Coordinates of C-alpha atoms and ligand atoms in Angstrom, one line a residue:
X1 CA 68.9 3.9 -17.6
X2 CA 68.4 1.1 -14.9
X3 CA 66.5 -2.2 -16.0
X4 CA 63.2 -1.6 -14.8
X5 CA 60.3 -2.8 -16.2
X6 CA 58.1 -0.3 -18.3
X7 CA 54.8 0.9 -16.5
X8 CA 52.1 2.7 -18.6
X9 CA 50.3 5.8 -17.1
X10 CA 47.1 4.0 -17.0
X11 CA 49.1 1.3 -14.2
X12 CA 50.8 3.5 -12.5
X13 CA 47.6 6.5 -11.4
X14 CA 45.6 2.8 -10.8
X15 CA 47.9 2.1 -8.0
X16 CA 48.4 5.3 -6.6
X17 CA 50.1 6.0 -2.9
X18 CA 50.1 2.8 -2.6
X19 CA 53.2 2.9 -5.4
X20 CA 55.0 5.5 -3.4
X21 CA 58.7 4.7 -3.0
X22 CA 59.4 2.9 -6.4
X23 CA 61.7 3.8 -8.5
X24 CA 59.1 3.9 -12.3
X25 CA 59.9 3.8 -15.9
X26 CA 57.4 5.7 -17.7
X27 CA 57.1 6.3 -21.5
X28 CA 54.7 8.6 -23.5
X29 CA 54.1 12.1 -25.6
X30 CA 54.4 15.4 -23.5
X31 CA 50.9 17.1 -23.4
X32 CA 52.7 20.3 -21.7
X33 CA 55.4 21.7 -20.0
X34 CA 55.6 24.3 -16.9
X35 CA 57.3 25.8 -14.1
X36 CA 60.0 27.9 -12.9
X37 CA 64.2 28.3 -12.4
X38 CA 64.0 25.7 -9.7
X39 CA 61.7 23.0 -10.8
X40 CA 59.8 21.9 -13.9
X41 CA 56.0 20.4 -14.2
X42 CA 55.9 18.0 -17.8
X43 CA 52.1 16.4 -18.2
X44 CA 53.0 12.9 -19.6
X45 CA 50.7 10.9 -21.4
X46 CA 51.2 7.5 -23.0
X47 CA 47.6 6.9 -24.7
X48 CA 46.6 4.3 -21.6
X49 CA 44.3 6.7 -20.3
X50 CA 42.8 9.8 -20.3
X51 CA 44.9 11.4 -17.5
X52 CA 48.3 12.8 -17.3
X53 CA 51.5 11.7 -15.3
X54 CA 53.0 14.1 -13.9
X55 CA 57.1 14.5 -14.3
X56 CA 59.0 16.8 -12.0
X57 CA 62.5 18.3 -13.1
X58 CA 64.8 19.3 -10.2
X59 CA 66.8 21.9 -11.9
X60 CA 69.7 21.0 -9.4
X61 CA 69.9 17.5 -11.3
X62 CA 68.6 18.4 -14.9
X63 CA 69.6 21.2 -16.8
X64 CA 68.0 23.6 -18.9
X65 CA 69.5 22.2 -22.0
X66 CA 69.0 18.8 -21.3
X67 CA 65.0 20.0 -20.7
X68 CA 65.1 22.1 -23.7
X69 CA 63.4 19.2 -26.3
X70 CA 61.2 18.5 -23.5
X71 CA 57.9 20.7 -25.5
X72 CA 54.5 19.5 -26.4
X73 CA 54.1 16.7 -28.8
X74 CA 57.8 15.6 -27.9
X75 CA 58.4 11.8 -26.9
X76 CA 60.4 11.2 -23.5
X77 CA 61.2 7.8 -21.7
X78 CA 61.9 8.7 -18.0
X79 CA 62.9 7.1 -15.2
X80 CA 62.4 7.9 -11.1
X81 CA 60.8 7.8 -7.8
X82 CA 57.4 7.6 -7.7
X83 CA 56.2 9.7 -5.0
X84 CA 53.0 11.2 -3.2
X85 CA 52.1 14.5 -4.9
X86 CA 52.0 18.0 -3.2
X87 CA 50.1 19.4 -5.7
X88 CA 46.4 19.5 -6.6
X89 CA 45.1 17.5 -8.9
X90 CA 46.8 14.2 -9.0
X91 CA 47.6 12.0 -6.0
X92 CA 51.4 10.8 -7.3
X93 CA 53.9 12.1 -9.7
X94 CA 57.6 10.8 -10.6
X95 CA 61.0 12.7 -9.9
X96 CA 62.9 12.4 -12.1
X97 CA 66.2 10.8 -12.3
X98 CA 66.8 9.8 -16.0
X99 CA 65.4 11.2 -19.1
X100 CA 65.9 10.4 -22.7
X101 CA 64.7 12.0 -25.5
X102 CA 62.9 9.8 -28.2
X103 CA 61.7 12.4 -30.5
X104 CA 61.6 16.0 -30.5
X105 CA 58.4 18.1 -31.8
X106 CA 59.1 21.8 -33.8
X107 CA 57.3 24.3 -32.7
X108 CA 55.5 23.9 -35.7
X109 CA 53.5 21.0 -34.0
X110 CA 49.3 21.5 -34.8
X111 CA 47.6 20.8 -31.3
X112 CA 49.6 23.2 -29.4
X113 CA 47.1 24.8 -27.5
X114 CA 44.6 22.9 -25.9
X115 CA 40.8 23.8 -27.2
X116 CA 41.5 23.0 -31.0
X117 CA 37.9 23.0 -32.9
X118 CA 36.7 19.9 -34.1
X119 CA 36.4 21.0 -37.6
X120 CA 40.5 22.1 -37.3
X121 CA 40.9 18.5 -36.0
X122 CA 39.2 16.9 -38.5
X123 CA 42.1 18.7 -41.3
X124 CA 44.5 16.8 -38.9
X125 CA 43.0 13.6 -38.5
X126 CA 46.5 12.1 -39.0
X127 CA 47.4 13.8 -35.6
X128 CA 43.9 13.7 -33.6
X129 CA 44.2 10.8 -31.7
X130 CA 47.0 12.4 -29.7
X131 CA 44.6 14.9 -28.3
X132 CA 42.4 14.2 -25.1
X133 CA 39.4 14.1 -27.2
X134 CA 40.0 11.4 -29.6
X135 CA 41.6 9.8 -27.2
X136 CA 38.9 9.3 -25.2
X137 CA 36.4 8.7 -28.3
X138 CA 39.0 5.5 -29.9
X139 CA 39.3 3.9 -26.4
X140 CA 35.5 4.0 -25.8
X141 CA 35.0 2.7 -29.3
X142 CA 37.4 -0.2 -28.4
X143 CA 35.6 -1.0 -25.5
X144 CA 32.3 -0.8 -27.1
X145 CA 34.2 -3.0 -30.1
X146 CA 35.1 -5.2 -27.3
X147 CA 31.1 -5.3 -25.4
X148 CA 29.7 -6.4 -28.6
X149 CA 31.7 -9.4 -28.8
X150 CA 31.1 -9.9 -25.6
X151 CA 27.8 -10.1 -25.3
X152 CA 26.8 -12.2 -28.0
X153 CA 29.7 -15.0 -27.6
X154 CA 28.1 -15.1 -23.8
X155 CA 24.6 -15.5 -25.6
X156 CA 25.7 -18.2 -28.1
X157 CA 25.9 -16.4 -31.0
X158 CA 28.7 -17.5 -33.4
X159 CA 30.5 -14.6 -35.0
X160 CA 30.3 -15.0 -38.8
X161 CA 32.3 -13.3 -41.9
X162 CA 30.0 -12.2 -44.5
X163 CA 31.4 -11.0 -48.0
X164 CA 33.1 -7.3 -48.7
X165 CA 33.1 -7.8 -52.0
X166 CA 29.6 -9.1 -53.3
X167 CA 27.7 -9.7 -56.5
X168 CA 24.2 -9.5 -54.7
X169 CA 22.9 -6.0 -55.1
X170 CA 20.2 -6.6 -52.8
X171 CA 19.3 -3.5 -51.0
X172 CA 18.2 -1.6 -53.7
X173 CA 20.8 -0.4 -56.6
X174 CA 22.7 2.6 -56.3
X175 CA 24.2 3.3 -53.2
X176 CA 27.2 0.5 -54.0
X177 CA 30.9 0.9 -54.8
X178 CA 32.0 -1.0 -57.7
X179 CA 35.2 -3.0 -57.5
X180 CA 36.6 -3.5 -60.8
X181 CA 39.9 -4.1 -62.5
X182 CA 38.5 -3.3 -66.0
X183 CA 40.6 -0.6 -68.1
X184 CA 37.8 2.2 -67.5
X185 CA 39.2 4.4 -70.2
X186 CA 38.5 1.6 -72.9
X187 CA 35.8 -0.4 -71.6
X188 CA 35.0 -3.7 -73.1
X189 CA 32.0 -3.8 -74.7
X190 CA 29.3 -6.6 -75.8
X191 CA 27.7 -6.5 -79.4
X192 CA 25.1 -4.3 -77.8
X193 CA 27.3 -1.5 -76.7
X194 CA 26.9 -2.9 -72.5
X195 CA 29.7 -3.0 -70.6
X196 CA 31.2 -6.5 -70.8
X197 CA 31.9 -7.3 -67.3
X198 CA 33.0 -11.2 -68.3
X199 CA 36.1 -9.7 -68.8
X200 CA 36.0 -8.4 -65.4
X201 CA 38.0 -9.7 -62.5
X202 CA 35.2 -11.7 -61.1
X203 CA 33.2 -12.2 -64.6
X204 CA 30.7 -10.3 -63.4
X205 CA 29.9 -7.0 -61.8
X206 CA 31.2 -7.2 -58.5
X207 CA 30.5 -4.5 -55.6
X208 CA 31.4 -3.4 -51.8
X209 CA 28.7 -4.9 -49.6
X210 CA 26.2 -2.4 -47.9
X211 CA 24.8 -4.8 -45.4
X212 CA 26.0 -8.5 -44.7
X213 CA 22.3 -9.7 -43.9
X214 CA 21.5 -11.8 -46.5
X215 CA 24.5 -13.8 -46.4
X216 CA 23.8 -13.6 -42.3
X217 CA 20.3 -15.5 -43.1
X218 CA 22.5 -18.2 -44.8
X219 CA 24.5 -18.6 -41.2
X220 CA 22.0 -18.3 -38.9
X221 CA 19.7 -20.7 -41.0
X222 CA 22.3 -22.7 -39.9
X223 CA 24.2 -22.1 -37.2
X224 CA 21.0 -20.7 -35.2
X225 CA 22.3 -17.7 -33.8
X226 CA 24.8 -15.4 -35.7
X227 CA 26.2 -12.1 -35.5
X228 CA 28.6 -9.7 -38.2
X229 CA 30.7 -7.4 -37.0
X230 CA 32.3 -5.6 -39.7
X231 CA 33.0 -2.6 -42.9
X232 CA 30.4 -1.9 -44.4
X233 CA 30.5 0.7 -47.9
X234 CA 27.4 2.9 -49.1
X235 CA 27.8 5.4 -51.7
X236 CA 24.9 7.6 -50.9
X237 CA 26.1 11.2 -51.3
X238 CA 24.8 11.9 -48.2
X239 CA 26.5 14.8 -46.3
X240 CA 25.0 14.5 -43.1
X241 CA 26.5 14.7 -39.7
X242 CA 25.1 10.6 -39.6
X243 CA 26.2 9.6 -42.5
X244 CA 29.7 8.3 -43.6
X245 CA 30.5 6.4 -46.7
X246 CA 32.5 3.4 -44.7
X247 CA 31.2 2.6 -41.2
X248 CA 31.1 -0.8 -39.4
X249 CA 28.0 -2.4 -39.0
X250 CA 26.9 -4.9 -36.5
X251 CA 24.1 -7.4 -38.0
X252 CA 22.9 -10.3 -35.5
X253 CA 21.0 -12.6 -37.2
X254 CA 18.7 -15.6 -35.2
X255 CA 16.8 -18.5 -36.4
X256 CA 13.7 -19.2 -34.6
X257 CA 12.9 -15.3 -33.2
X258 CA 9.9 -13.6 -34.2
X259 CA 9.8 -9.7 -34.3
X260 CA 8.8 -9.7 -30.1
X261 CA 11.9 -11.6 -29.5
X262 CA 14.1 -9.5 -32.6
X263 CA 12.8 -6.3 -30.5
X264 CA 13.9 -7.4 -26.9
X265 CA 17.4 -8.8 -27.7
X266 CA 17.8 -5.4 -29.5
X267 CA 17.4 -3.7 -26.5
X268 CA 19.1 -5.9 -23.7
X269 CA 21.7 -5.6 -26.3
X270 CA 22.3 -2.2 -26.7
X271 CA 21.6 -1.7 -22.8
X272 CA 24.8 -3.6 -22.3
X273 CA 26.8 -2.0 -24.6
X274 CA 26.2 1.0 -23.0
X275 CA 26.5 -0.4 -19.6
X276 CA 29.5 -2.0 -20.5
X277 CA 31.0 1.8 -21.6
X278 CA 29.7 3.7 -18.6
X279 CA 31.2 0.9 -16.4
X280 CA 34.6 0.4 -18.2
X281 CA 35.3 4.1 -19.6
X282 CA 33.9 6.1 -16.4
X283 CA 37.2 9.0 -17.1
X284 CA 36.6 9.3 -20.8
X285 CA 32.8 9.6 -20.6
X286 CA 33.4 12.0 -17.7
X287 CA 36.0 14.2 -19.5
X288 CA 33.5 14.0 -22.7
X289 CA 30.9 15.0 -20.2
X290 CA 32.7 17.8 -18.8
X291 CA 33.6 19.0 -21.9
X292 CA 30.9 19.0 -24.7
X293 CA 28.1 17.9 -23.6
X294 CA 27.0 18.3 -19.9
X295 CA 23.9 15.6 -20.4
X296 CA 25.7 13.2 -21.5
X297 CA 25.7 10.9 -18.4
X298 CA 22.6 11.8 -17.6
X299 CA 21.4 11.0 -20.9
X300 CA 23.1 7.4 -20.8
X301 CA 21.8 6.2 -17.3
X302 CA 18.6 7.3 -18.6
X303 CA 18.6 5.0 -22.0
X304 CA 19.7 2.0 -19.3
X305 CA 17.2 2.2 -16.9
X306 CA 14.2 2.5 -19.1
X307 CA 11.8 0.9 -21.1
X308 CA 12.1 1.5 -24.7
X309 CA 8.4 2.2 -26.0
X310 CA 7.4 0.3 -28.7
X311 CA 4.9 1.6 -30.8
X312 CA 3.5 0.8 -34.3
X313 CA 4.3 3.2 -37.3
X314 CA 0.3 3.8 -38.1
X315 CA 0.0 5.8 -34.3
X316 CA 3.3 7.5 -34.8
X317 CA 2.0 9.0 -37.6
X318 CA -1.1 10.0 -36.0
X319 CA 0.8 11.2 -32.8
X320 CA 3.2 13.2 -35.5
X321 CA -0.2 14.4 -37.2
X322 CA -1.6 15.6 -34.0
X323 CA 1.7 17.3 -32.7
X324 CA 0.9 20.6 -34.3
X325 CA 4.6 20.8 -35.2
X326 CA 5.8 22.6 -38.2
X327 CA 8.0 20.1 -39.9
X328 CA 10.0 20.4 -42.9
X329 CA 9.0 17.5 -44.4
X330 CA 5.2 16.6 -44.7
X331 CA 3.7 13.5 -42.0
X332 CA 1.2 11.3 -44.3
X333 CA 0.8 7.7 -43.7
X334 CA 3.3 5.5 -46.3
X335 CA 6.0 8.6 -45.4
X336 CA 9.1 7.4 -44.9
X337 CA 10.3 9.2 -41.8
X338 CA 12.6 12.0 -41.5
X339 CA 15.3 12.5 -38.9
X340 CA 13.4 15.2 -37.6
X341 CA 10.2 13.2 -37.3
X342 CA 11.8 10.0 -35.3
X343 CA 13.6 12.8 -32.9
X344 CA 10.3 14.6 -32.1
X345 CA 8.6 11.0 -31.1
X346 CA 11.6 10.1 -28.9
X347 CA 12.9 14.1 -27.7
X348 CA 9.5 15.5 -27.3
X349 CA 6.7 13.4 -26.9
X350 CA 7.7 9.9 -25.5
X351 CA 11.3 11.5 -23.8
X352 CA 12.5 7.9 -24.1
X353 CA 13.7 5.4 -27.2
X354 CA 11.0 4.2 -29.6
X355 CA 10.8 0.8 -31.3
X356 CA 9.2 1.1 -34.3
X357 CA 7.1 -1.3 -36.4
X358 CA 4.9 -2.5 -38.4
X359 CA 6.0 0.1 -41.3
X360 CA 4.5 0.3 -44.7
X361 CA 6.0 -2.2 -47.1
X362 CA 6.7 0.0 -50.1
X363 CA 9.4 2.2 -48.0
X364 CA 10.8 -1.3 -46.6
X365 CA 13.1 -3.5 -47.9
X366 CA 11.6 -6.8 -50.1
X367 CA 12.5 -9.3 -47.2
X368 CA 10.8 -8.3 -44.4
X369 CA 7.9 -10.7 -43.3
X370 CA 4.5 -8.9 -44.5
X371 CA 1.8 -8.5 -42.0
X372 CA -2.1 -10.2 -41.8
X373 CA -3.2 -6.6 -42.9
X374 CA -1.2 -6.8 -46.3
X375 CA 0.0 -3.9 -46.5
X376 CA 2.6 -3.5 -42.9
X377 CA 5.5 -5.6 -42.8
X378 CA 7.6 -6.4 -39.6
X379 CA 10.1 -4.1 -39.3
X380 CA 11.2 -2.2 -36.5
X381 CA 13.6 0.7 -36.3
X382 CA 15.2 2.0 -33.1
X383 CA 14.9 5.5 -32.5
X384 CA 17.0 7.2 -29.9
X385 CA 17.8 10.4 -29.0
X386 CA 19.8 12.9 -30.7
X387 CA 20.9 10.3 -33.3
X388 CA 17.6 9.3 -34.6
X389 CA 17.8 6.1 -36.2
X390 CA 20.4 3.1 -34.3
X391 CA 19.3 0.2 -35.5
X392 CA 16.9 -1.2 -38.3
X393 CA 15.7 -4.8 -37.8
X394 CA 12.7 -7.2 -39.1
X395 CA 11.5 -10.3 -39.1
X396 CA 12.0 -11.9 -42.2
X397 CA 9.5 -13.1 -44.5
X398 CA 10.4 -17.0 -44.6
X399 CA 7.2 -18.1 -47.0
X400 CA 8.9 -19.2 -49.5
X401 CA 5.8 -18.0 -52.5
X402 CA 5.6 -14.9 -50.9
X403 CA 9.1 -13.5 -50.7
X404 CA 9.1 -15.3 -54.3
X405 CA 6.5 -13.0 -55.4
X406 CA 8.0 -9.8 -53.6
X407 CA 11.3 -10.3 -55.6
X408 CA 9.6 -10.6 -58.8
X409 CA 7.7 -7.5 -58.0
X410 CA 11.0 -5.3 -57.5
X411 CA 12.8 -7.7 -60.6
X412 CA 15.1 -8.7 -58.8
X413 CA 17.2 -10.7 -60.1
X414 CA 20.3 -13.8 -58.9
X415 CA 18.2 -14.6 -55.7
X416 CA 18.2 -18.1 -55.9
X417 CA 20.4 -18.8 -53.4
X418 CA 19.1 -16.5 -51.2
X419 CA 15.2 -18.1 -51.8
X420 CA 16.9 -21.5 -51.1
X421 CA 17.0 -20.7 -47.7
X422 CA 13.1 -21.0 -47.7
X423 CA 13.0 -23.5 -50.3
X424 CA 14.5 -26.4 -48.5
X425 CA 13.8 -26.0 -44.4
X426 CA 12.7 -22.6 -43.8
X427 CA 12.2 -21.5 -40.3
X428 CA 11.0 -18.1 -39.0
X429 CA 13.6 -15.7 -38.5
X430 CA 14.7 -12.4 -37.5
X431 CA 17.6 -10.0 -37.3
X432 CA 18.7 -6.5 -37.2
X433 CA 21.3 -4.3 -38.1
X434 CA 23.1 -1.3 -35.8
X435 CA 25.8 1.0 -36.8
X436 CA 28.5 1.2 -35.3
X437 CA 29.2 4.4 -35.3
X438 CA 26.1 5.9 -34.4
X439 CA 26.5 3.9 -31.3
X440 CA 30.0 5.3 -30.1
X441 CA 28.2 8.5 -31.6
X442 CA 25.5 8.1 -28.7
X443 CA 28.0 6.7 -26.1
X444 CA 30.8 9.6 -26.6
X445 CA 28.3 12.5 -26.8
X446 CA 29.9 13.7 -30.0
X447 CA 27.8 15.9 -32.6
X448 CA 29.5 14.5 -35.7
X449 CA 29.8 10.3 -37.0
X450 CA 33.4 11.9 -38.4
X451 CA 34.5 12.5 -35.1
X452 CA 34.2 8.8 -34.0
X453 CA 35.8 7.1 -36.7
X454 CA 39.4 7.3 -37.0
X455 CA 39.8 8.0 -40.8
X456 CA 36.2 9.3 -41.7
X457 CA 35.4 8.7 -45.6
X458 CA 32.6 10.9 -47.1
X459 CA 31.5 12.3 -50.6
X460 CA 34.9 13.9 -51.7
X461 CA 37.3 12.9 -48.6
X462 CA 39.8 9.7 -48.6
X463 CA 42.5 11.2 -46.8
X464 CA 45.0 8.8 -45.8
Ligands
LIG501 P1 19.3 6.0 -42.5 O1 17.8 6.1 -42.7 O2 19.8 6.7 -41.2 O3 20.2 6.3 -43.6 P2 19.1 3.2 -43.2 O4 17.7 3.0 -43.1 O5 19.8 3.5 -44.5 O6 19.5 4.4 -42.2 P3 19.9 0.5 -42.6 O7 20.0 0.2 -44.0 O8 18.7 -0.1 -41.9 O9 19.9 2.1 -42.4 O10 21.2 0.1 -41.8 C1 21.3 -0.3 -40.5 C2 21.9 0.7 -39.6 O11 23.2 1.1 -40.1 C3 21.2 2.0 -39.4 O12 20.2 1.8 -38.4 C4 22.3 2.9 -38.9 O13 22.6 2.7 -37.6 C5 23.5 2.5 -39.7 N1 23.7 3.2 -40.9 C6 23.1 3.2 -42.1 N2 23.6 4.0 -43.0 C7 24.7 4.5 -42.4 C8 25.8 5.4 -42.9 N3 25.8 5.9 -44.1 N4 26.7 5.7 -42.0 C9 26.7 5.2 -40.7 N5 25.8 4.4 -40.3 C10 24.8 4.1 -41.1
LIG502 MN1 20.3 5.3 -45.4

């Protein structure tokens, strides 16, 4: 092999004819192999992008031995002139003069054939990101990883690291992993039978955060503006295409903004995201487009270029009551809303997202900053299509006596650090909370949050 510098796939298709001539060193996995006597077709790819390189074997200078590892899954470093292709569908492709053989692949290699179902993919996670599919899904998760940060350093918005491992069991018991190193076949006990978590690593019970928020008020009651960006756990034995049991969560968090100014930064903010995607992953989205779901461009520009309705929960229950839709699950004010509900207000009536707010307190979390009528509180839930719920936001309730009296109500208990926050130079605030995955979700087209995640953990699955 000559000492040429290493080009990925990605580089090479960029620069097209204009890189005829060179001599190329290209790297990757074979996606598949072709051709005849004379001449053989290998489909490179390297992971750069979604499209192959193409590899053409003179059989006067290779021969069919020295070819023979060359089969799907196998991992080849080749060198050669990079030249304008005859063939349709790509515009150069290498001849090649040197080939080594990193790593062959049995025959015995899963994704074979091309078309593999989801659900078979899903049994091979360990293997799925080699396939077109995940590849495109994990590089427009990075770049949506990669908007997010984006557009809230260029706001002002410090990135802050909340707690994994938390003693506040704020939203609402449950749903959290407990971390413990206690013996759990012989449990230390108190005198009254209880558990005796002083013995405990932490000397108390200790869990996997669900949300990051409350610690988020602590940072943005300082720091102004703030933003998490991280795991987050929920042990809900939910089993739901929406639903996974790890998922990241991004939770922006920003003294000073009232629920107007919480609803528009949620939407200039997911507006960019997906801008950011359609802009920077134009062949993945197209190749998801192409392949599973033919609306899904459509469906993006559309989000971008319009108004998100915003819309109190008291008329969506009357437009829900009006409907004359059969729904599963009975429409009563103080409901909380189904999946099925939020789709029909943004599918089928409005054909756009919904912001909504002003929802009853008693299906809303304790902090949220109650209304003038006494019985709505600030909230506001962004509905989109398909996915239903994105993001759940509020303004916070930053009366001191009154989110008091709220967490006495619920006996709650530990919450004196969080009340401090209101105690000692409260300020109005507001924040929200969108998962992750339900964006890339949304952004890739896909059907299913385990498709989006590279290891997916749900009730009974912790592969890997
Ligand atoms: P849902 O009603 O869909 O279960 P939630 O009301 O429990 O959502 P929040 O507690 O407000 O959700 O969390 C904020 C955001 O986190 C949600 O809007 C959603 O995008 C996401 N989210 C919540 N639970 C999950 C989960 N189990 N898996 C993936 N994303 C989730
Ligand atoms: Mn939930």
């Amino acid at each position: 092999m000559d000492n040429i510098r290493r080009k990925t796939v990605k580089a090479i298709l960029a620069e097209g004819q204009e890189g005829a001539g060179q001599l190329v060193d290209v790297k990757g996995w074979v996606r598949t192999r072709r051709g005849n006597k004379h001449v053989q077709f290998v489909a490179l790819n390297d992971g750069s992008t979604i499209n192959n390189l193409q590899i053409v074997f003179d059989l006067s200078k290779f021969t069919e031995d020295e070819l023979k590892p060359i089969t799907t899954g196998s991992s080849i470093h080749v060198q050669g002139e990079l030249v304008a292709s005859q063939g349709a569908g790509q515009s150069v492709e290498v001849q090649a003069r040197e080939l080594e053989v990193y790593g062959t692949a049995p025959g015995d290699y899963p994704l074979q054939k091309k078309g593999h179902t989801l659900e078979f993919l899903r049994e091979k996670a360990h293997l799925r990101p080699r396939t077109n599919t995940f590849g495109a899904v994990l590089r427009i998760r990075h770049a949506l990883a990669y908007a997010i940060h984006k557009f809230f350093n260029d706001k002002g918005f410090y990135y802050f690291h909340t707690p994994l491992i938390t003693a506040s069991d704020a939203e609402g018991a449950g749903a959290q992993f407990q971390v413990t190193t206690l013996p759990l076949e012989e449990l230390p006990r108190t005198e009254d039978g209880k558990v005796d978590y002083s013995e405990d690593f932490f000397g108390k019970l200790a869990c996997l955060t669900v949300s990051g928020q409350l610690e988020g008020e602590l940072g943005a009651t300082a720091l102004g503006l703030i933003y998490t960006f991280g795991p987050t756990f929920r042990a809900e034995n939910s089993n739901t295409p929406r639903h996974l049991s790890e998922f990241w969560m991004i939770e922006p968090e920003m003294a000073f903004y009232e629920i107007a100014d919480n609803m528009d930064l949620a939407e200039e903010f997911i507006k960019y995201c997906i801008n950011y995607a359609l802009e920077h992953c134009a062949d993945d989205i197209q190749f998801l487009n192409d392949h599973f779901d033919k609306e899904l461009i459509s469906r993006l520009k559309f989000v971008v270029e319009n108004d998100f309705v915003r819309l109190p929960y008291t008329e969506g229950i009357e437009i829900l009551e009006k409907s004359g839709k059969k729904f599963e699950f009975p429409v009563f004010w103080g409901v909380d809303l189904a999946s099925e509900h939020e789709r029909y207000l943004v599918e089928e009536h409005f054909k756009k997202p919904v912001i909504l707010t002003d929802y009853p307190k008693e299906i809303k979390a304790f902090y949220m900053k109650l209304n003038d009528d006494g019985k709505t509180v600030r909230a506001m839930d962004v509905l989109f299509p398909k996915i239903g719920e994105i993001i759940g936001g509020s303004q916070r309730e930053e009366n001191y006596d009154k989110l008091k009296g709220r967490i006495e109500e619920l006996g709650l208990s530990g919450m004196d650090w969080y009340l401090d926050t209101r105690k000692y130079g409260t300020v109005p605030h507001s924040g929200f909370g969108l998962g992750f995955e339900r964006l890339v979700l949304f952004v890739t087209g896909m059907q299913n949050i385990r498709d989006v995640i590279p290891f997916p953990r749900y009730p009974k699955n912790c592969e890997y």
